[in-house]
Short mmCIF file of C-alpha atoms in Angstrom, two decimals:
data_model
loop_
_atom_site.label_atom_id
_atom_site.label_comp_id
_atom_site.label_asym_id
_atom_site.label_seq_id
_atom_site.Cartn_x
_atom_site.Cartn_y
_atom_site.Cartn_z
CA UNK A 27 -0.46 -11.75 32.53
CA UNK A 28 1.64 -8.66 33.25
CA UNK A 29 2.15 -6.33 30.31
CA UNK A 30 5.56 -6.01 28.68
CA UNK A 31 7.73 -2.96 29.35
CA UNK A 32 8.27 -2.35 25.66
CA UNK A 33 6.50 0.55 23.96
CA UNK A 34 3.19 -0.73 22.67
CA UNK A 35 2.76 -0.31 18.91
CA UNK A 36 -0.75 1.06 19.44
CA UNK A 37 -1.39 2.81 22.72
CA UNK A 38 -4.75 2.40 24.40
CA UNK A 39 -6.88 5.53 24.42
CA UNK A 40 -8.21 6.89 27.68
CA UNK A 41 -11.77 7.91 28.39
CA UNK A 42 -11.77 11.72 27.91
CA UNK A 43 -10.52 11.67 24.32
CA UNK A 44 -12.70 8.67 23.54
CA UNK A 45 -15.83 10.55 24.53
CA UNK A 46 -15.26 13.25 21.90
CA UNK A 47 -13.68 10.94 19.33
CA UNK A 48 -14.54 11.43 15.67
CA UNK A 49 -16.55 8.49 14.41
CA UNK A 50 -15.03 6.75 11.38
CA UNK A 51 -17.41 4.22 9.79
CA UNK A 52 -15.85 1.79 7.31
CA UNK A 53 -18.42 -0.03 5.14
CA UNK A 54 -17.50 -3.55 4.03
CA UNK A 55 -19.31 -6.36 2.16
CA UNK A 56 -18.67 -9.97 1.10
CA UNK A 57 -15.58 -10.28 -1.16
CA UNK A 58 -14.30 -6.88 -0.05
CA UNK A 59 -10.53 -6.29 -0.48
CA UNK A 60 -9.31 -6.83 3.08
CA UNK A 61 -6.59 -4.15 2.89
CA UNK A 62 -9.15 -1.52 1.80
CA UNK A 63 -10.68 -2.01 5.24
CA UNK A 64 -7.74 -2.86 7.52
CA UNK A 65 -5.32 -0.33 5.96
CA UNK A 66 -7.35 2.84 6.70
CA UNK A 67 -8.57 1.30 9.99
CA UNK A 68 -4.97 0.89 11.16
CA UNK A 69 -4.00 4.43 10.11
CA UNK A 70 -6.86 5.96 12.13
CA UNK A 71 -6.16 3.62 15.09
CA UNK A 72 -2.46 4.54 15.14
CA UNK A 73 -3.37 8.23 14.97
CA UNK A 74 -5.77 7.80 17.91
CA UNK A 75 -3.00 6.00 19.81
CA UNK A 76 -0.56 8.85 19.28
CA UNK A 77 -3.17 11.46 20.21
CA UNK A 78 -3.85 9.56 23.41
CA UNK A 79 -5.72 12.04 25.62
CA UNK A 80 -4.22 15.20 24.09
CA UNK A 81 -6.94 15.65 21.47
CA UNK A 82 -10.10 13.91 20.36
CA UNK A 83 -9.05 10.80 18.48
CA UNK A 84 -11.05 8.41 16.34
CA UNK A 85 -13.66 5.77 17.15
CA UNK A 86 -13.46 3.39 14.21
CA UNK A 87 -16.03 0.77 13.31
CA UNK A 88 -16.47 -1.70 10.48
CA UNK A 89 -20.05 -1.91 9.23
CA UNK A 90 -21.83 -4.44 7.05
CA UNK A 91 -25.29 -4.73 5.55
CA UNK A 92 -25.26 -8.53 5.62
CA UNK A 93 -23.87 -11.63 7.27
CA UNK A 94 -21.05 -11.81 9.80
CA UNK A 95 -18.23 -12.77 9.56
CA UNK A 96 -17.44 -11.16 6.24
CA UNK A 97 -15.36 -13.32 3.92
CA UNK A 98 -12.96 -11.03 2.05
CA UNK A 99 -11.80 -11.69 -1.52
CA UNK A 100 -8.54 -13.26 -0.29
CA UNK A 101 -10.43 -15.56 2.06
CA UNK A 102 -9.65 -13.60 5.25
CA UNK A 103 -12.68 -13.54 7.57
CA UNK A 104 -13.48 -10.27 9.37
CA UNK A 105 -16.08 -9.75 12.09
CA UNK A 106 -17.78 -6.37 11.53
CA UNK A 107 -18.52 -4.21 14.57
CA UNK A 108 -22.18 -3.78 13.69
CA UNK A 109 -24.79 -3.85 10.95
CA UNK A 110 -25.56 -0.60 9.14
CA UNK A 111 -29.02 -0.43 10.70
CA UNK A 112 -27.56 -0.61 14.21
CA UNK A 113 -25.74 2.70 13.77
CA UNK A 114 -27.21 5.43 15.97
CA UNK A 115 -26.16 9.05 15.67
CA UNK A 116 -24.12 10.73 13.00
CA UNK A 117 -20.90 9.58 11.41
CA UNK A 118 -17.96 11.96 10.99
CA UNK A 119 -16.07 10.11 8.23
CA UNK A 120 -17.96 7.61 6.08
CA UNK A 121 -15.55 5.40 4.12
CA UNK A 122 -16.41 2.51 1.80
CA UNK A 123 -14.01 -0.25 0.77
CA UNK A 124 -13.74 -1.81 -2.67
CA UNK A 125 -12.72 -5.13 -4.17
CA UNK A 126 -14.30 -7.85 -6.28
CA UNK A 127 -17.48 -7.89 -4.17
CA UNK A 128 -18.37 -4.29 -4.95
CA UNK A 129 -20.09 -5.35 -8.18
CA UNK A 130 -22.62 -7.32 -6.12
CA UNK A 131 -22.75 -4.66 -3.38
CA UNK A 132 -23.94 -2.01 -5.86
CA UNK A 133 -27.14 -4.09 -6.19
CA UNK A 134 -27.82 -4.03 -2.42
CA UNK A 135 -30.71 -1.54 -2.28
CA UNK A 136 -30.80 -1.37 1.52
CA UNK A 137 -27.09 -0.51 1.58
CA UNK A 138 -27.52 2.20 -1.08
CA UNK A 139 -30.45 3.74 0.82
CA UNK A 140 -28.43 3.70 4.06
CA UNK A 141 -25.41 5.28 2.34
CA UNK A 142 -27.55 8.12 0.96
CA UNK A 143 -29.05 8.82 4.39
CA UNK A 144 -25.76 8.56 6.32
CA UNK A 145 -23.97 10.73 3.75
CA UNK A 146 -26.34 13.64 4.42
CA UNK A 147 -24.99 14.01 7.97
CA UNK A 148 -21.35 12.95 7.52
CA UNK A 149 -18.60 15.59 7.50
CA UNK A 150 -16.82 13.78 4.69
CA UNK A 151 -17.25 10.77 2.39
CA UNK A 152 -14.40 8.55 1.25
CA UNK A 153 -13.84 5.45 -0.84
CA UNK A 154 -10.89 3.16 -1.41
CA UNK A 155 -10.17 1.29 -4.65
CA UNK A 156 -13.37 0.22 -6.46
CA UNK A 157 -15.43 1.42 -3.48
CA UNK A 158 -15.96 4.42 -5.75
CA UNK A 159 -18.58 2.32 -7.59
CA UNK A 160 -20.67 2.07 -4.42
CA UNK A 161 -20.69 5.83 -3.79
CA UNK A 162 -21.37 6.37 -7.51
CA UNK A 163 -24.30 3.93 -7.56
CA UNK A 164 -25.76 5.72 -4.51
CA UNK A 165 -25.71 8.92 -6.59
CA UNK A 166 -23.24 10.60 -4.24
CA UNK A 167 -20.59 11.43 -6.84
CA UNK A 168 -22.57 13.11 -9.64
CA UNK A 169 -20.81 16.23 -10.91
CA UNK A 170 -17.62 15.44 -9.01
CA UNK A 171 -14.04 14.55 -9.86
CA UNK A 172 -13.05 11.11 -8.52
CA UNK A 173 -10.51 8.33 -8.95
CA UNK A 174 -10.48 4.54 -8.52
CA UNK A 175 -8.19 1.52 -9.12
CA UNK A 176 -6.43 1.90 -12.50
CA UNK A 177 -7.91 -1.43 -13.65
CA UNK A 178 -11.51 -0.16 -13.46
CA UNK A 179 -11.23 3.55 -14.35
CA UNK A 180 -12.73 3.02 -17.81
CA UNK A 181 -15.59 0.93 -16.42
CA UNK A 182 -16.41 3.64 -13.85
CA UNK A 183 -16.49 6.34 -16.54
CA UNK A 184 -18.66 4.15 -18.79
CA UNK A 185 -21.21 3.31 -16.08
CA UNK A 186 -21.48 6.79 -14.55
CA UNK A 187 -21.19 9.48 -17.23
CA UNK A 188 -22.05 12.29 -14.77
CA UNK A 189 -18.76 11.68 -12.94
CA UNK A 190 -15.34 12.98 -14.01
CA UNK A 191 -12.89 10.09 -13.57
CA UNK A 192 -9.25 11.02 -13.05
CA UNK A 193 -7.11 8.04 -13.99
CA UNK A 194 -3.78 9.07 -12.54
CA UNK A 195 -3.87 10.36 -8.94
CA UNK A 196 -3.40 8.33 -5.77
CA UNK A 197 -6.42 10.12 -4.35
CA UNK A 198 -8.74 12.99 -5.26
CA UNK A 199 -10.54 15.45 -2.97
CA UNK A 200 -13.56 17.27 -4.38
CA UNK A 201 -15.70 19.26 -1.94
CA UNK A 202 -15.83 16.85 0.99
CA UNK A 203 -15.65 13.69 -1.10
CA UNK A 204 -12.36 11.78 -1.10
CA UNK A 205 -11.77 8.87 -3.48
CA UNK A 206 -8.57 6.87 -3.68
CA UNK A 207 -6.80 4.55 -6.06
CA UNK A 208 -6.42 0.84 -5.36
CA UNK A 209 -5.69 -0.97 -2.12
CA UNK A 210 -2.56 0.54 -0.47
CA UNK A 211 -3.65 4.01 -1.69
CA UNK A 212 -6.39 3.80 0.96
CA UNK A 213 -3.68 4.18 3.60
CA UNK A 214 -2.37 7.29 1.84
CA UNK A 215 -5.90 8.70 1.78
CA UNK A 216 -6.42 7.93 5.48
CA UNK A 217 -3.10 9.64 6.27
CA UNK A 218 -4.30 12.71 4.36
CA UNK A 219 -7.52 12.76 6.41
CA UNK A 220 -5.49 12.49 9.63
CA UNK A 221 -3.28 15.33 8.40
CA UNK A 222 -6.37 17.41 7.65
CA UNK A 223 -7.59 16.87 11.23
CA UNK A 224 -4.34 16.99 13.21
CA UNK A 225 -1.51 18.26 11.01
CA UNK A 226 1.39 16.87 9.09
CA UNK A 227 3.59 15.85 12.02
CA UNK A 228 1.02 13.35 13.30
CA UNK A 229 0.51 11.92 9.80
CA UNK A 230 4.27 11.45 9.45
CA UNK A 231 4.47 9.79 12.89
CA UNK A 232 1.85 7.28 11.77
CA UNK A 233 3.64 6.69 8.44
CA UNK A 234 6.91 6.00 10.27
CA UNK A 235 5.20 3.70 12.74
CA UNK A 236 3.77 1.67 9.86
CA UNK A 237 7.15 1.81 8.03
CA UNK A 238 5.51 3.31 4.96
CA UNK A 239 8.02 4.39 2.35
CA UNK A 240 6.60 7.79 1.61
CA UNK A 241 3.59 9.82 2.59
CA UNK A 242 2.32 10.00 -0.97
CA UNK A 243 0.50 13.20 -1.93
CA UNK A 244 -2.77 12.77 -3.84
CA UNK A 245 -1.27 14.08 -7.05
CA UNK A 246 1.22 11.28 -7.39
CA UNK A 247 0.70 8.78 -10.19
CA UNK A 248 -0.98 5.53 -9.12
CA UNK A 249 0.64 3.61 -11.95
CA UNK A 250 4.03 4.18 -10.42
CA UNK A 251 6.86 5.01 -12.80
CA UNK A 252 9.04 3.29 -10.21
CA UNK A 253 7.29 -0.01 -10.78
CA UNK A 254 7.38 0.49 -14.53
CA UNK A 255 11.13 1.02 -14.43
CA UNK A 256 11.60 -1.94 -12.10
CA UNK A 257 9.77 -4.14 -14.58
CA UNK A 258 12.58 -3.63 -17.09
CA UNK A 259 15.22 -6.31 -17.07
CA UNK A 260 18.28 -4.25 -16.16
CA UNK A 261 19.77 -5.83 -13.08
CA UNK A 262 22.54 -3.42 -12.02
CA UNK A 263 20.02 -0.57 -12.01
CA UNK A 264 17.23 -2.22 -10.01
CA UNK A 265 18.68 -1.60 -6.59
CA UNK A 266 19.89 1.85 -7.67
CA UNK A 267 16.27 2.99 -8.19
CA UNK A 268 15.52 2.43 -4.54
CA UNK A 269 18.86 3.86 -3.44
CA UNK A 270 18.20 7.09 -5.33
CA UNK A 271 14.67 7.39 -4.00
CA UNK A 272 16.01 7.07 -0.47
CA UNK A 273 18.96 9.45 -0.95
CA UNK A 274 17.28 12.45 -2.54
CA UNK A 275 19.02 14.72 -0.06
CA UNK A 276 22.50 13.75 -1.28
CA UNK A 277 24.54 14.22 -4.45
CA UNK A 278 22.71 12.54 -7.35
CA UNK A 279 25.16 13.46 -10.10
CA UNK A 280 26.02 10.93 -12.80
CA UNK A 281 29.55 10.32 -11.39
CA UNK A 282 28.10 9.46 -7.95
CA UNK A 283 25.40 7.18 -9.36
CA UNK A 284 27.86 5.48 -11.72
CA UNK A 285 30.22 4.82 -8.80
CA UNK A 286 27.33 3.38 -6.76
CA UNK A 287 26.80 0.63 -9.37
CA UNK A 288 30.53 0.33 -10.20
CA UNK A 289 30.25 1.50 -13.80
CA UNK A 290 32.13 4.04 -15.87
CA UNK A 291 30.18 7.27 -16.36
CA UNK A 292 29.99 6.56 -20.07
CA UNK A 293 28.66 3.04 -19.64
CA UNK A 294 26.26 4.22 -16.92
CA UNK A 295 24.81 6.90 -19.18
CA UNK A 296 24.45 4.37 -22.02
CA UNK A 297 22.70 1.73 -19.87
CA UNK A 298 20.50 4.17 -17.97
CA UNK A 299 19.10 5.94 -21.01
CA UNK A 300 18.45 2.74 -22.91
CA UNK B 23 -26.70 -12.84 -8.34
CA UNK B 24 -24.87 -12.87 -11.69
CA UNK B 25 -21.21 -11.91 -11.51
CA UNK B 26 -20.03 -8.59 -12.94
CA UNK B 27 -18.21 -8.47 -16.26
CA UNK B 28 -15.38 -6.43 -14.80
CA UNK B 29 -12.00 -8.06 -14.13
CA UNK B 30 -12.09 -9.44 -10.60
CA UNK B 31 -9.34 -8.01 -8.39
CA UNK B 32 -8.51 -11.50 -7.09
CA UNK B 33 -9.26 -14.39 -9.45
CA UNK B 34 -10.52 -17.65 -8.03
CA UNK B 35 -8.07 -20.53 -8.31
CA UNK B 36 -9.14 -23.74 -10.00
CA UNK B 37 -8.69 -27.23 -8.60
CA UNK B 38 -5.47 -28.52 -10.29
CA UNK B 39 -3.20 -25.71 -9.08
CA UNK B 40 -4.92 -25.74 -5.69
CA UNK B 41 -4.03 -29.40 -5.16
CA UNK B 42 -0.30 -28.70 -5.40
CA UNK B 43 -0.44 -25.27 -3.78
CA UNK B 44 2.32 -24.25 -1.37
CA UNK B 45 0.94 -23.98 2.13
CA UNK B 46 1.49 -20.58 3.77
CA UNK B 47 0.67 -20.60 7.50
CA UNK B 48 0.35 -17.18 9.16
CA UNK B 49 0.45 -17.32 12.96
CA UNK B 50 -1.57 -14.64 14.80
CA UNK B 51 -2.45 -13.98 18.45
CA UNK B 52 -4.55 -11.52 20.50
CA UNK B 53 -3.43 -7.89 19.96
CA UNK B 54 -1.59 -8.81 16.76
CA UNK B 55 -0.98 -5.95 14.30
CA UNK B 56 -3.73 -6.61 11.74
CA UNK B 57 -1.63 -5.49 8.75
CA UNK B 58 1.16 -7.93 9.67
CA UNK B 59 -1.39 -10.66 8.94
CA UNK B 60 -3.59 -9.24 6.18
CA UNK B 61 -0.72 -7.60 4.22
CA UNK B 62 1.29 -10.77 3.49
CA UNK B 63 -1.97 -12.77 3.18
CA UNK B 64 -3.15 -10.45 0.41
CA UNK B 65 0.20 -10.58 -1.43
CA UNK B 66 0.15 -14.40 -1.53
CA UNK B 67 -3.55 -14.44 -2.46
CA UNK B 68 -3.01 -12.01 -5.35
CA UNK B 69 -0.05 -14.08 -6.55
CA UNK B 70 -2.19 -17.23 -6.43
CA UNK B 71 -4.88 -15.37 -8.39
CA UNK B 72 -2.44 -14.38 -11.11
CA UNK B 73 -0.97 -17.89 -11.31
CA UNK B 74 -4.47 -19.31 -11.71
CA UNK B 75 -3.92 -22.84 -13.02
CA UNK B 76 -0.59 -22.16 -14.75
CA UNK B 77 1.56 -23.09 -11.73
CA UNK B 78 1.07 -24.22 -8.16
CA UNK B 79 -0.14 -21.24 -6.19
CA UNK B 80 -0.55 -20.73 -2.48
CA UNK B 81 -3.01 -22.09 0.09
CA UNK B 82 -2.95 -19.50 2.84
CA UNK B 83 -4.28 -19.98 6.35
CA UNK B 84 -4.34 -17.88 9.49
CA UNK B 85 -3.56 -19.91 12.62
CA UNK B 86 -4.05 -19.14 16.30
CA UNK B 87 -3.20 -20.90 19.53
CA UNK B 88 -6.14 -19.40 21.41
CA UNK B 89 -9.62 -18.00 21.14
CA UNK B 90 -11.48 -17.04 17.99
CA UNK B 91 -12.15 -14.38 16.79
CA UNK B 92 -8.79 -12.72 17.37
CA UNK B 93 -9.04 -9.11 18.46
CA UNK B 94 -6.15 -7.22 16.81
CA UNK B 95 -4.40 -4.25 18.45
CA UNK B 96 -6.49 -1.77 16.45
CA UNK B 97 -9.71 -3.50 17.49
CA UNK B 98 -10.29 -5.29 14.17
CA UNK B 99 -11.65 -8.81 14.75
CA UNK B 100 -10.28 -11.64 12.57
CA UNK B 101 -11.55 -15.21 12.42
CA UNK B 102 -8.54 -17.57 12.12
CA UNK B 103 -8.82 -20.54 9.76
CA UNK B 104 -7.80 -23.07 12.41
CA UNK B 105 -6.00 -23.62 15.69
CA UNK B 106 -2.32 -24.58 15.57
CA UNK B 107 -3.09 -28.10 16.82
CA UNK B 108 -5.54 -28.67 13.97
CA UNK B 109 -2.77 -28.39 11.36
CA UNK B 110 -2.07 -31.71 9.67
CA UNK B 111 0.87 -32.19 7.34
CA UNK B 112 3.81 -29.93 6.66
CA UNK B 113 3.84 -26.21 6.10
CA UNK B 114 5.84 -24.67 3.23
CA UNK B 115 6.12 -21.11 4.54
CA UNK B 116 5.66 -20.47 8.26
CA UNK B 117 5.15 -16.75 8.94
CA UNK B 118 4.47 -15.07 12.30
CA UNK B 119 2.95 -11.63 12.74
CA UNK B 120 3.97 -9.05 15.33
CA UNK B 121 2.35 -6.21 17.21
CA UNK B 122 1.72 -5.28 20.83
CA UNK B 123 0.41 -8.75 21.70
CA UNK B 124 3.69 -10.47 20.87
CA UNK B 125 5.01 -9.73 24.37
CA UNK B 126 2.27 -11.92 25.81
CA UNK B 127 2.53 -14.46 22.98
CA UNK B 128 6.19 -15.17 23.82
CA UNK B 129 4.93 -16.63 27.14
CA UNK B 130 2.55 -19.07 25.39
CA UNK B 131 4.47 -22.35 25.89
CA UNK B 132 2.16 -24.40 23.70
CA UNK B 133 2.65 -21.95 20.83
CA UNK B 134 6.46 -21.98 21.25
CA UNK B 135 6.49 -25.81 21.26
CA UNK B 136 4.33 -25.89 18.13
CA UNK B 137 6.54 -23.35 16.35
CA UNK B 138 9.67 -25.41 17.08
CA UNK B 139 8.04 -28.56 15.74
CA UNK B 140 6.49 -26.93 12.64
CA UNK B 141 9.76 -25.11 11.86
CA UNK B 142 11.63 -28.41 11.51
CA UNK B 143 9.58 -29.34 8.45
CA UNK B 144 8.94 -25.90 6.91
CA UNK B 145 10.89 -24.84 3.81
CA UNK B 146 11.24 -21.33 5.18
CA UNK B 147 10.44 -19.30 8.30
CA UNK B 148 9.40 -15.66 8.25
CA UNK B 149 8.34 -12.94 10.66
CA UNK B 150 6.86 -9.49 10.24
CA UNK B 151 7.49 -6.55 12.58
CA UNK B 152 7.95 -7.65 16.22
CA UNK B 153 7.00 -11.22 15.24
CA UNK B 154 10.78 -11.66 15.36
CA UNK B 155 10.45 -11.89 19.16
CA UNK B 156 8.28 -15.01 18.82
CA UNK B 157 10.75 -16.83 16.56
CA UNK B 158 13.59 -15.68 18.85
CA UNK B 159 11.85 -16.93 22.01
CA UNK B 160 11.30 -20.28 20.29
CA UNK B 161 15.09 -20.45 19.81
CA UNK B 162 14.78 -20.44 16.03
CA UNK B 163 17.02 -17.41 15.39
CA UNK B 164 20.16 -18.16 17.41
CA UNK B 165 23.30 -17.41 15.40
CA UNK B 166 21.38 -15.62 12.67
CA UNK B 167 21.12 -12.10 11.30
CA UNK B 168 17.59 -10.67 11.66
CA UNK B 169 15.65 -7.41 11.69
CA UNK B 170 12.47 -6.12 13.35
CA UNK B 171 10.48 -2.86 13.74
CA UNK B 172 12.92 0.03 14.35
CA UNK B 173 11.15 0.82 17.65
CA UNK B 174 12.10 -2.53 19.23
CA UNK B 175 15.51 -3.34 17.68
CA UNK B 176 17.38 -2.52 20.90
CA UNK B 177 14.97 -4.57 22.99
CA UNK B 178 15.41 -7.58 20.67
CA UNK B 179 19.22 -7.35 20.88
CA UNK B 180 19.06 -7.01 24.68
CA UNK B 181 16.75 -9.99 25.19
CA UNK B 182 18.45 -12.35 22.75
CA UNK B 183 22.23 -11.83 22.72
CA UNK B 184 22.83 -14.85 20.42
CA UNK B 185 21.07 -13.02 17.58
CA UNK B 186 22.64 -10.37 15.32
CA UNK B 187 20.06 -7.58 14.97
CA UNK B 188 20.33 -5.42 11.84
CA UNK B 189 18.59 -2.14 12.54
CA UNK B 190 18.33 -0.74 9.06
CA UNK B 191 17.00 -3.15 6.41
CA UNK B 192 13.39 -3.59 5.31
CA UNK B 193 13.93 -7.35 5.53
CA UNK B 194 16.80 -9.79 6.07
CA UNK B 195 17.27 -13.31 4.66
CA UNK B 196 19.66 -15.61 6.47
CA UNK B 197 19.68 -19.28 5.47
CA UNK B 198 15.96 -19.92 5.10
CA UNK B 199 14.88 -17.45 7.78
CA UNK B 200 13.30 -14.18 6.64
CA UNK B 201 12.60 -11.37 9.10
CA UNK B 202 11.07 -8.03 8.17
CA UNK B 203 10.79 -4.55 9.58
CA UNK B 204 7.48 -3.14 10.81
CA UNK B 205 3.99 -3.51 9.41
CA UNK B 206 3.99 -2.58 5.68
CA UNK B 207 7.47 -4.16 5.33
CA UNK B 208 5.68 -7.50 5.67
CA UNK B 209 4.20 -6.92 2.22
CA UNK B 210 7.66 -6.26 0.80
CA UNK B 211 8.88 -9.48 2.40
CA UNK B 212 5.94 -11.45 1.01
CA UNK B 213 6.64 -10.00 -2.45
CA UNK B 214 10.26 -11.17 -2.15
CA UNK B 215 9.07 -14.68 -1.28
CA UNK B 216 6.71 -14.67 -4.28
CA UNK B 217 9.61 -13.48 -6.45
CA UNK B 218 11.79 -16.30 -5.09
CA UNK B 219 9.12 -18.84 -6.07
CA UNK B 220 7.82 -17.40 -9.34
CA UNK B 221 10.13 -14.63 -10.57
CA UNK B 222 10.19 -10.88 -10.62
CA UNK B 223 7.45 -10.30 -13.21
CA UNK B 224 4.80 -11.90 -11.01
CA UNK B 225 5.98 -9.95 -7.96
CA UNK B 226 5.72 -6.71 -9.94
CA UNK B 227 2.24 -7.65 -11.19
CA UNK B 228 1.12 -8.07 -7.59
CA UNK B 229 2.76 -4.79 -6.52
CA UNK B 230 0.94 -2.95 -9.33
CA UNK B 231 -2.36 -4.60 -8.47
CA UNK B 232 -2.01 -3.42 -4.87
CA UNK B 233 -0.82 0.04 -6.08
CA UNK B 234 2.35 -0.26 -4.02
CA UNK B 235 4.76 2.55 -4.74
CA UNK B 236 7.90 0.50 -5.09
CA UNK B 237 8.92 -3.11 -4.74
CA UNK B 238 11.41 -2.33 -1.98
CA UNK B 239 14.54 -4.49 -1.88
CA UNK B 240 15.52 -5.85 1.53
CA UNK B 241 18.56 -3.60 1.76
CA UNK B 242 16.54 -0.41 1.75
CA UNK B 243 16.46 1.59 4.96
CA UNK B 244 13.33 1.05 7.09
CA UNK B 245 13.62 4.49 8.64
CA UNK B 246 12.98 6.08 5.30
CA UNK B 247 15.07 9.12 4.45
CA UNK B 248 12.03 10.14 2.42
CA UNK B 249 9.90 10.43 5.53
CA UNK B 250 12.71 12.19 7.40
CA UNK B 251 12.95 14.80 4.65
CA UNK B 252 9.15 15.13 4.51
CA UNK B 253 9.12 15.87 8.23
CA UNK B 254 11.03 19.09 7.59
CA UNK B 255 8.87 22.14 7.23
CA UNK B 256 9.78 23.23 3.71
CA UNK B 257 6.55 23.47 1.79
CA UNK B 258 7.64 24.10 -1.83
CA UNK B 259 9.87 21.03 -1.66
CA UNK B 260 7.42 18.54 -0.15
CA UNK B 261 5.67 17.64 -3.36
CA UNK B 262 8.95 17.74 -5.25
CA UNK B 263 10.27 14.80 -3.20
CA UNK B 264 7.53 12.57 -4.51
CA UNK B 265 7.80 13.99 -8.02
CA UNK B 266 11.51 13.17 -8.16
CA UNK B 267 11.00 9.68 -6.77
CA UNK B 268 8.44 9.02 -9.49
CA UNK B 269 10.49 10.54 -12.32
CA UNK B 270 13.85 8.88 -11.86
CA UNK B 271 13.94 8.04 -15.54
CA UNK B 272 13.86 11.69 -16.64
CA UNK B 273 16.19 14.68 -16.39
CA UNK B 274 16.81 15.45 -12.72
CA UNK B 275 19.21 18.34 -13.22
CA UNK B 276 18.99 21.37 -10.95
CA UNK B 277 17.50 23.59 -13.72
CA UNK B 278 14.67 21.07 -14.29
CA UNK B 279 13.93 20.66 -10.59
CA UNK B 280 14.08 24.41 -9.98
CA UNK B 281 11.62 24.95 -12.84
CA UNK B 282 9.30 22.30 -11.40
CA UNK B 283 8.90 24.35 -8.19
CA UNK B 284 9.09 27.72 -9.97
CA UNK B 285 12.32 28.88 -8.33
CA UNK B 286 15.53 30.35 -9.68
CA UNK B 287 18.37 27.83 -9.77
CA UNK B 288 20.24 29.86 -7.19
CA UNK B 289 17.33 30.03 -4.76
CA UNK B 290 16.54 26.34 -5.34
CA UNK B 291 20.11 25.30 -4.50
CA UNK B 292 20.00 27.49 -1.39
CA UNK B 293 16.68 26.12 -0.11
CA UNK B 294 17.38 22.51 -1.03
CA UNK B 295 20.75 22.28 0.70
CA UNK B 296 19.56 24.05 3.85
#
């Protein structure tokens, strides 16, 4: 069938850039969190699409140590690109996903051995969500600062006392090792890696393409104050939170905000500080 | 292998709730945007995990009209749960993904016929990203207000003059039909559907689990002012944007903000209004 005239959402890469593409290997396992894998994969793929043939892009592959297809924790079934032992040559970016299945994956000795060997030649290591446990079990995080999903920070610190666990950030970079908070934070981490390789403008292009709200810097809190405030039961102020966040370049004085929710300044101040 | 003690990130549902679960059918096609499918899928799956056996959850399935596995636009390969003609019984929520492949999918007459028939019995219809084109081609959006990815809003309005295209919102609800902006907006839409079914607290639990920054209301702009501001080349203020957005409940006066970036108030005002 003929292709549509409309701008494709991911452009196909051409040969020259493909030849020199940086190899991104994403390691998955049964009961992996599907967005830990597909989120970063999409960020790198969009970046490669934008780069087109202007610069070396990314060749992205999903690896597994076991059966195919992989059944993710939500039930989604993914077909990995190859088994870990079919990988020839070095990997540029080695990224491991997390999710419920990681607590079985840390007992997969063949996978741990492969991770240790591949890590020696990779330019950088990364993990999303509880994928941190896999890198930790492989002994690749000793002496480093890392983060993971807020739900399992204490467990990570308890199991691996040689690691410094930072509970708050969206992602942490310590000497070539990047670890991120849970699930959607993997996309923020991938954007940061794209920015490191190709600059901020490209990272922002990708964020806009994916309609991400904000290119979150690593230092931002993973247990978002935004969500905490939204959890409170104060209806007139719920929508205002989002309005403020999206209008930071305008007047945010109390009179303006009070007018936005049709309150007197006095009542606004009373309700908002409650 | 024995299961880990750590809290699973998605809990398995038990039989009673599963029996009465609401059926969520996600329609995909070759060159679909993988996050249009896996994002909403994960939101519903997490919600079902939280509900456990306390209330009817969701039974989620990925449908295709063609070959399996589906190769998504980024190259990720998904195995659908069944073909559209293997669906027996009614669907509660019928959701279609978008992405580059949608411009071929709108020529799939069997898929369009099936969508028209399934839509008659579904409680609600939804689309993510350019999935709007598929519902539009099936004639299911005539006379309604809808949105789609900002890149293809004009094209949607041109092709389907009986539809009112809203270019700005993250998602739009018009009489049982929900359409969302691009890619990650599909997760916001799915959260809104979960909130409609089970209340705001559950939706916020899911958002926190997935470490989403903000449960974005539909009215929020899809072409985020945040990203527009970030695109500007003003380094000392980049991190401040995120800091402000995450500290809306504290003092946001000019002296505080100026102190946060170590500037005089006068210089801060000058730089910030530039």
